[in-house]
PDB file of C-alpha atoms in Angstrom:
ATOM      1  CA  MET A1483      92.699  90.528 105.105  1.00  0.00           C
ATOM      2  CA  THR A1484      91.364  90.272 101.259  1.00  0.00           C
ATOM      3  CA  SER A1485      94.015  92.710 100.007  1.00  0.00           C
ATOM      4  CA  VAL A1486      96.694  90.576 101.718  1.00  0.00           C
ATOM      5  CA  LEU A1487      95.422  87.398 100.254  1.00  0.00           C
ATOM      6  CA  SER A1488      94.979  88.881  96.814  1.00  0.00           C
ATOM      7  CA  HIS A1489      98.791  90.202  96.953  1.00  0.00           C
ATOM      8  CA  GLN A1490      99.937  86.749  97.904  1.00  0.00           C
ATOM      9  CA  LYS A1491      97.923  85.229  94.884  1.00  0.00           C
ATOM     10  CA  ASP A1492      99.370  87.620  92.573  1.00  0.00           C
ATOM     11  CA  HIS A1493     103.024  86.953  94.073  1.00  0.00           C
ATOM     12  CA  GLU A1494     102.439  83.045  93.694  1.00  0.00           C
ATOM     13  CA  HIS A1495     101.163  83.769  89.964  1.00  0.00           C
ATOM     14  CA  GLU A1496     104.274  85.878  89.204  1.00  0.00           C
ATOM     15  CA  GLU A1497     106.477  83.106  90.735  1.00  0.00           C
ATOM     16  CA  HIS A1498     104.847  80.519  88.670  1.00  0.00           C
ATOM     17  CA  GLY A1499     105.309  82.766  85.522  1.00  0.00           C
ATOM     18  CA  HIS A1500     109.185  83.128  86.137  1.00  0.00           C
ATOM     19  CA  ASP A1501     109.390  79.174  86.953  1.00  0.00           C
ATOM     20  CA  GLU A1502     107.634  78.544  83.589  1.00  0.00           C
ATOM     21  CA  SER A1503     109.896  80.947  81.698  1.00  0.00           C
ATOM     22  CA  SER A1504     112.965  79.581  83.216  1.00  0.00           C
ATOM     23  CA  LEU A1505     111.865  76.083  82.335  1.00  0.00           C
ATOM     24  CA  LYS A1506     111.210  76.994  78.754  1.00  0.00           C
ATOM     25  CA  ILE A1507     114.585  78.304  78.539  1.00  0.00           C
ATOM     26  CA  PHE A1508     116.247  75.495  79.957  1.00  0.00           C
ATOM     27  CA  GLY A1509     114.326  73.220  77.645  1.00  0.00           C
ATOM     28  CA  PHE A1510     115.663  75.463  74.698  1.00  0.00           C
ATOM     29  CA  TRP A1511     119.424  75.141  75.703  1.00  0.00           C
ATOM     30  CA  ILE A1512     118.785  71.309  76.132  1.00  0.00           C
ATOM     31  CA  PHE A1513     117.508  71.293  72.517  1.00  0.00           C
ATOM     32  CA  MET A1514     120.586  73.605  71.340  1.00  0.00           C
ATOM     33  CA  ILE A1515     123.053  70.926  72.915  1.00  0.00           C
ATOM     34  CA  THR A1516     121.355  67.927  71.185  1.00  0.00           C
ATOM     35  CA  ASP A1517     121.394  69.976  67.808  1.00  0.00           C
ATOM     36  CA  LEU A1518     125.105  70.434  68.483  1.00  0.00           C
ATOM     37  CA  ILE A1519     125.807  66.939  69.134  1.00  0.00           C
ATOM     38  CA  LEU A1520     123.651  66.023  65.943  1.00  0.00           C
ATOM     39  CA  PHE A1521     125.810  68.503  63.685  1.00  0.00           C
ATOM     40  CA  ALA A1522     129.017  67.644  65.332  1.00  0.00           C
ATOM     41  CA  THR A1523     128.326  63.764  64.386  1.00  0.00           C
ATOM     42  CA  LEU A1524     127.042  64.786  60.674  1.00  0.00           C
ATOM     43  CA  PHE A1525     130.455  66.798  60.343  1.00  0.00           C
ATOM     44  CA  ALA A1526     132.346  63.852  61.529  1.00  0.00           C
ATOM     45  CA  ALA A1527     130.806  61.578  59.021  1.00  0.00           C
ATOM     46  CA  TYR A1528     131.369  64.009  56.284  1.00  0.00           C
ATOM     47  CA  VAL A1529     135.051  64.464  56.901  1.00  0.00           C
ATOM     48  CA  VAL A1530     135.430  60.646  57.107  1.00  0.00           C
ATOM     49  CA  LEU A1531     133.553  60.133  53.748  1.00  0.00           C
ATOM     50  CA  ARG A1532     134.472  63.266  51.834  1.00  0.00           C
ATOM     51  CA  THR A1533     136.895  61.501  49.592  1.00  0.00           C
ATOM     52  CA  ARG A1534     134.725  58.518  48.941  1.00  0.00           C
ATOM     53  CA  TYR A1535     133.651  59.277  45.688  1.00  0.00           C
ATOM     54  CA  ASN A1536     132.953  55.781  44.293  1.00  0.00           C
ATOM     55  CA  GLY A1537     133.872  56.933  40.600  1.00  0.00           C
ATOM     56  CA  GLY A1538     131.290  59.862  40.771  1.00  0.00           C
ATOM     57  CA  PRO A1539     131.752  63.552  40.884  1.00  0.00           C
ATOM     58  CA  THR A1540     133.741  65.436  43.376  1.00  0.00           C
ATOM     59  CA  GLY A1541     132.979  68.508  45.135  1.00  0.00           C
ATOM     60  CA  GLU A1542     135.115  70.683  42.870  1.00  0.00           C
ATOM     61  CA  GLU A1543     132.944  69.279  39.655  1.00  0.00           C
ATOM     62  CA  LEU A1544     129.606  69.906  41.481  1.00  0.00           C
ATOM     63  CA  PHE A1545     129.896  72.928  43.749  1.00  0.00           C
ATOM     64  CA  SER A1546     129.026  76.350  42.194  1.00  0.00           C
ATOM     65  CA  VAL A1547     130.973  79.001  44.005  1.00  0.00           C
ATOM     66  CA  PRO A1548     128.417  81.895  42.926  1.00  0.00           C
ATOM     67  CA  ILE A1549     125.585  79.799  44.584  1.00  0.00           C
ATOM     68  CA  PHE A1550     127.222  78.840  47.819  1.00  0.00           C
ATOM     69  CA  THR A1551     128.838  82.261  48.200  1.00  0.00           C
ATOM     70  CA  THR A1552     125.378  84.124  47.588  1.00  0.00           C
ATOM     71  CA  SER A1553     123.717  81.593  50.188  1.00  0.00           C
ATOM     72  CA  THR A1554     126.190  82.626  52.713  1.00  0.00           C
ATOM     73  CA  ILE A1555     126.036  86.275  52.285  1.00  0.00           C
ATOM     74  CA  ILE A1556     122.029  85.931  52.640  1.00  0.00           C
ATOM     75  CA  LEU A1557     122.313  83.828  55.853  1.00  0.00           C
ATOM     76  CA  LEU A1558     124.941  86.131  57.626  1.00  0.00           C
ATOM     77  CA  THR A1559     122.879  89.161  56.513  1.00  0.00           C
ATOM     78  CA  SER A1560     119.761  87.632  58.085  1.00  0.00           C
ATOM     79  CA  SER A1561     121.572  87.013  61.266  1.00  0.00           C
ATOM     80  CA  PHE A1562     122.430  90.555  61.110  1.00  0.00           C
ATOM     81  CA  THR A1563     118.593  91.574  60.564  1.00  0.00           C
ATOM     82  CA  SER A1564     117.500  89.121  63.482  1.00  0.00           C
ATOM     83  CA  GLY A1565     119.815  90.867  65.840  1.00  0.00           C
ATOM     84  CA  LEU A1566     118.335  94.302  64.692  1.00  0.00           C
ATOM     85  CA  ALA A1567     114.999  92.803  65.444  1.00  0.00           C
ATOM     86  CA  VAL A1568     116.137  91.987  68.971  1.00  0.00           C
ATOM     87  CA  LEU A1569     117.580  95.609  69.350  1.00  0.00           C
ATOM     88  CA  GLY A1570     113.989  97.168  68.122  1.00  0.00           C
ATOM     89  CA  LEU A1571     112.309  94.976  70.814  1.00  0.00           C
ATOM     90  CA  LYS A1572     114.687  96.291  73.499  1.00  0.00           C
ATOM     91  CA  ASN A1573     113.999  99.844  72.389  1.00  0.00           C
ATOM     92  CA  GLY A1574     110.214  99.161  72.760  1.00  0.00           C
ATOM     93  CA  LYS A1575     109.707  99.428  68.883  1.00  0.00           C
ATOM     94  CA  VAL A1576     107.252  96.720  67.905  1.00  0.00           C
ATOM     95  CA  ASN A1577     107.049  97.676  64.179  1.00  0.00           C
ATOM     96  CA  ASN A1578     110.777  98.233  63.847  1.00  0.00           C
ATOM     97  CA  ALA A1579     111.122  94.391  65.399  1.00  0.00           C
ATOM     98  CA  VAL A1580     108.541  93.026  63.229  1.00  0.00           C
ATOM     99  CA  GLY A1581     109.811  94.666  60.102  1.00  0.00           C
ATOM    100  CA  TRP A1582     113.325  93.308  60.814  1.00  0.00           C
ATOM    101  CA  LEU A1583     111.797  89.978  61.624  1.00  0.00           C
ATOM    102  CA  ILE A1584     109.872  89.909  58.343  1.00  0.00           C
ATOM    103  CA  ILE A1585     113.185  90.624  56.473  1.00  0.00           C
ATOM    104  CA  THR A1586     114.948  87.769  58.322  1.00  0.00           C
ATOM    105  CA  VAL A1587     112.179  85.373  57.156  1.00  0.00           C
ATOM    106  CA  LEU A1588     112.509  86.392  53.673  1.00  0.00           C
ATOM    107  CA  LEU A1589     116.214  86.037  53.544  1.00  0.00           C
ATOM    108  CA  GLY A1590     115.801  82.597  54.973  1.00  0.00           C
ATOM    109  CA  MET A1591     113.284  81.795  52.329  1.00  0.00           C
ATOM    110  CA  ALA A1592     115.767  82.808  49.777  1.00  0.00           C
ATOM    111  CA  PHE A1593     118.503  80.800  51.347  1.00  0.00           C
ATOM    112  CA  VAL A1594     116.167  77.547  51.408  1.00  0.00           C
ATOM    113  CA  VAL A1595     115.245  78.162  47.840  1.00  0.00           C
ATOM    114  CA  LEU A1596     118.832  78.584  46.632  1.00  0.00           C
ATOM    115  CA  GLU A1597     119.694  75.335  48.485  1.00  0.00           C
ATOM    116  CA  ILE A1598     116.709  73.439  46.796  1.00  0.00           C
ATOM    117  CA  THR A1599     118.102  74.889  43.426  1.00  0.00           C
ATOM    118  CA  GLU A1600     121.546  73.669  43.888  1.00  0.00           C
ATOM    119  CA  PHE A1601     120.355  70.063  45.132  1.00  0.00           C
ATOM    120  CA  ALA A1602     117.924  69.823  41.945  1.00  0.00           C
ATOM    121  CA  SER A1603     120.837  70.936  39.829  1.00  0.00           C
ATOM    122  CA  MET A1604     123.041  68.338  41.212  1.00  0.00           C
ATOM    123  CA  VAL A1605     120.527  65.790  40.901  1.00  0.00           C
ATOM    124  CA  ASP A1606     119.928  66.484  37.194  1.00  0.00           C
ATOM    125  CA  GLU A1607     123.680  66.094  36.717  1.00  0.00           C
ATOM    126  CA  GLY A1608     123.450  62.481  38.276  1.00  0.00           C
ATOM    127  CA  ALA A1609     124.756  63.240  41.424  1.00  0.00           C
ATOM    128  CA  SER A1610     122.209  61.935  43.914  1.00  0.00           C
ATOM    129  CA  ILE A1611     122.371  60.763  47.567  1.00  0.00           C
ATOM    130  CA  SER A1612     123.016  57.233  46.394  1.00  0.00           C
ATOM    131  CA  THR A1613     125.878  58.054  43.872  1.00  0.00           C
ATOM    132  CA  SER A1614     128.519  57.848  46.645  1.00  0.00           C
ATOM    133  CA  ALA A1615     129.217  57.895  50.274  1.00  0.00           C
ATOM    134  CA  PHE A1616     130.782  61.557  49.726  1.00  0.00           C
ATOM    135  CA  LEU A1617     127.245  62.661  48.237  1.00  0.00           C
ATOM    136  CA  SER A1618     125.315  60.921  50.846  1.00  0.00           C
ATOM    137  CA  ALA A1619     127.104  62.666  53.805  1.00  0.00           C
ATOM    138  CA  PHE A1620     126.827  65.797  51.830  1.00  0.00           C
ATOM    139  CA  TYR A1621     123.207  65.767  51.245  1.00  0.00           C
ATOM    140  CA  VAL A1622     122.439  64.718  54.941  1.00  0.00           C
ATOM    141  CA  LEU A1623     124.698  67.317  56.306  1.00  0.00           C
ATOM    142  CA  VAL A1624     123.674  70.232  54.186  1.00  0.00           C
ATOM    143  CA  GLY A1625     119.875  69.187  54.151  1.00  0.00           C
ATOM    144  CA  THR A1626     119.810  68.699  57.717  1.00  0.00           C
ATOM    145  CA  HIS A1627     120.905  72.447  58.108  1.00  0.00           C
ATOM    146  CA  GLY A1628     118.383  73.544  55.430  1.00  0.00           C
ATOM    147  CA  LEU A1629     115.588  71.772  57.455  1.00  0.00           C
ATOM    148  CA  HIS A1630     116.751  73.591  60.452  1.00  0.00           C
ATOM    149  CA  VAL A1631     116.411  76.793  58.848  1.00  0.00           C
ATOM    150  CA  SER A1632     112.944  76.005  57.483  1.00  0.00           C
ATOM    151  CA  VAL A1633     111.640  75.094  60.904  1.00  0.00           C
ATOM    152  CA  GLY A1634     113.546  78.535  62.040  1.00  0.00           C
ATOM    153  CA  ILE A1635     111.282  80.310  59.554  1.00  0.00           C
ATOM    154  CA  VAL A1636     108.209  78.688  60.736  1.00  0.00           C
ATOM    155  CA  TRP A1637     109.122  79.388  64.478  1.00  0.00           C
ATOM    156  CA  MET A1638     110.007  83.236  63.533  1.00  0.00           C
ATOM    157  CA  ILE A1639     106.629  83.523  61.775  1.00  0.00           C
ATOM    158  CA  GLY A1640     104.951  82.315  64.853  1.00  0.00           C
ATOM    159  CA  ALA A1641     106.799  84.898  66.765  1.00  0.00           C
ATOM    160  CA  ILE A1642     105.931  87.682  64.418  1.00  0.00           C
ATOM    161  CA  ILE A1643     102.246  86.902  64.675  1.00  0.00           C
ATOM    162  CA  GLN A1644     102.429  86.963  68.421  1.00  0.00           C
ATOM    163  CA  LEU A1645     104.271  89.942  68.433  1.00  0.00           C
ATOM    164  CA  MET A1646     101.991  91.699  66.093  1.00  0.00           C
ATOM    165  CA  ARG A1647      98.896  90.500  68.307  1.00  0.00           C
ATOM    166  CA  ASP A1648     100.328  91.118  71.878  1.00  0.00           C
ATOM    167  CA  GLY A1649     102.884  93.535  71.494  1.00  0.00           C
ATOM    168  CA  ILE A1650     105.952  93.656  73.714  1.00  0.00           C
ATOM    169  CA  SER A1651     105.657  91.365  76.800  1.00  0.00           C
ATOM    170  CA  GLU A1652     107.730  89.052  78.686  1.00  0.00           C
ATOM    171  CA  VAL A1653     106.598  86.242  76.514  1.00  0.00           C
ATOM    172  CA  THR A1654     107.108  87.899  73.066  1.00  0.00           C
ATOM    173  CA  THR A1655     110.501  89.180  74.177  1.00  0.00           C
ATOM    174  CA  ARG A1656     111.575  85.680  75.283  1.00  0.00           C
ATOM    175  CA  LYS A1657     110.271  84.033  72.145  1.00  0.00           C
ATOM    176  CA  VAL A1658     111.988  86.505  69.873  1.00  0.00           C
ATOM    177  CA  ASN A1659     115.294  86.127  71.828  1.00  0.00           C
ATOM    178  CA  VAL A1660     115.032  82.509  71.482  1.00  0.00           C
ATOM    179  CA  VAL A1661     114.302  82.277  67.979  1.00  0.00           C
ATOM    180  CA  SER A1662     117.062  84.693  67.438  1.00  0.00           C
ATOM    181  CA  LEU A1663     119.740  82.922  69.021  1.00  0.00           C
ATOM    182  CA  TYR A1664     118.702  79.566  67.358  1.00  0.00           C
ATOM    183  CA  TRP A1665     119.008  81.617  64.092  1.00  0.00           C
ATOM    184  CA  HIS A1666     122.665  82.640  65.133  1.00  0.00           C
ATOM    185  CA  PHE A1667     123.469  79.197  65.725  1.00  0.00           C
ATOM    186  CA  LEU A1668     122.427  77.995  62.337  1.00  0.00           C
ATOM    187  CA  ASP A1669     124.643  80.689  61.001  1.00  0.00           C
ATOM    188  CA  VAL A1670     127.459  79.507  62.943  1.00  0.00           C
ATOM    189  CA  VAL A1671     126.856  75.905  61.675  1.00  0.00           C
ATOM    190  CA  TRP A1672     126.631  77.275  58.217  1.00  0.00           C
ATOM    191  CA  ILE A1673     129.919  78.901  58.518  1.00  0.00           C
ATOM    192  CA  PHE A1674     131.612  75.399  59.051  1.00  0.00           C
ATOM    193  CA  ILE A1675     129.633  73.926  56.327  1.00  0.00           C
ATOM    194  CA  PHE A1676     130.920  76.792  53.914  1.00  0.00           C
ATOM    195  CA  SER A1677     134.490  76.170  55.186  1.00  0.00           C
ATOM    196  CA  VAL A1678     134.919  72.452  55.467  1.00  0.00           C
ATOM    197  CA  VAL A1679     132.320  71.481  52.830  1.00  0.00           C
ATOM    198  CA  TYR A1680     132.156  74.139  50.006  1.00  0.00           C
ATOM    199  CA  LEU A1681     135.640  75.853  50.147  1.00  0.00           C
ATOM    200  CA  MET A1682     137.688  72.636  50.884  1.00  0.00           C
ATOM    201  CA  GLY A1683     135.722  71.034  48.443  1.00  0.00           C
ATOM    202  CA  VAL A1684     136.419  73.438  45.558  1.00  0.00           C
ATOM    203  CA  MET A1685     140.297  73.752  46.583  1.00  0.00           C
TER     204      MET A1685
END
């Protein structure tokens, strides 16, 4: 009788764990949908305002091809390394997964530093967020993406710490998968920024 009750309790606990995990994944997808709507709105605003220079500098005058090309290469590489981390996790290699996640974080930090450098350089040239509607839309769109990358870095560091502490489990696997998906999403958004903002801006 005791054994049956214990088995039932374990079963209920397992079901509760699955329900909680499903709920968190559902919450993550809701978060992704709201982020998608946010970026779609910012892109729409940028497209409408992209020629409103108000006598200020244009994208062609401001954007540095080497900087935004390097940023793109760094972010796309980080997406690849986060995928390798997930692969390492699936193969049961904790150290491998942690190593690729750390590399992803470092690449993410390099991307953010480049973006801050670009913004600082533009402000030094007198192209601030209040200079024109074009620059307002640019700073808000690109800055929001940079902020999301920063959040992703913090999120990934948390996943690394938990992975190093607890090893491979259902919880750590879910967290690494989710943060990797988030990272890929940011890469897709950046490809649109690279194409619509930078490439079209310098053409």
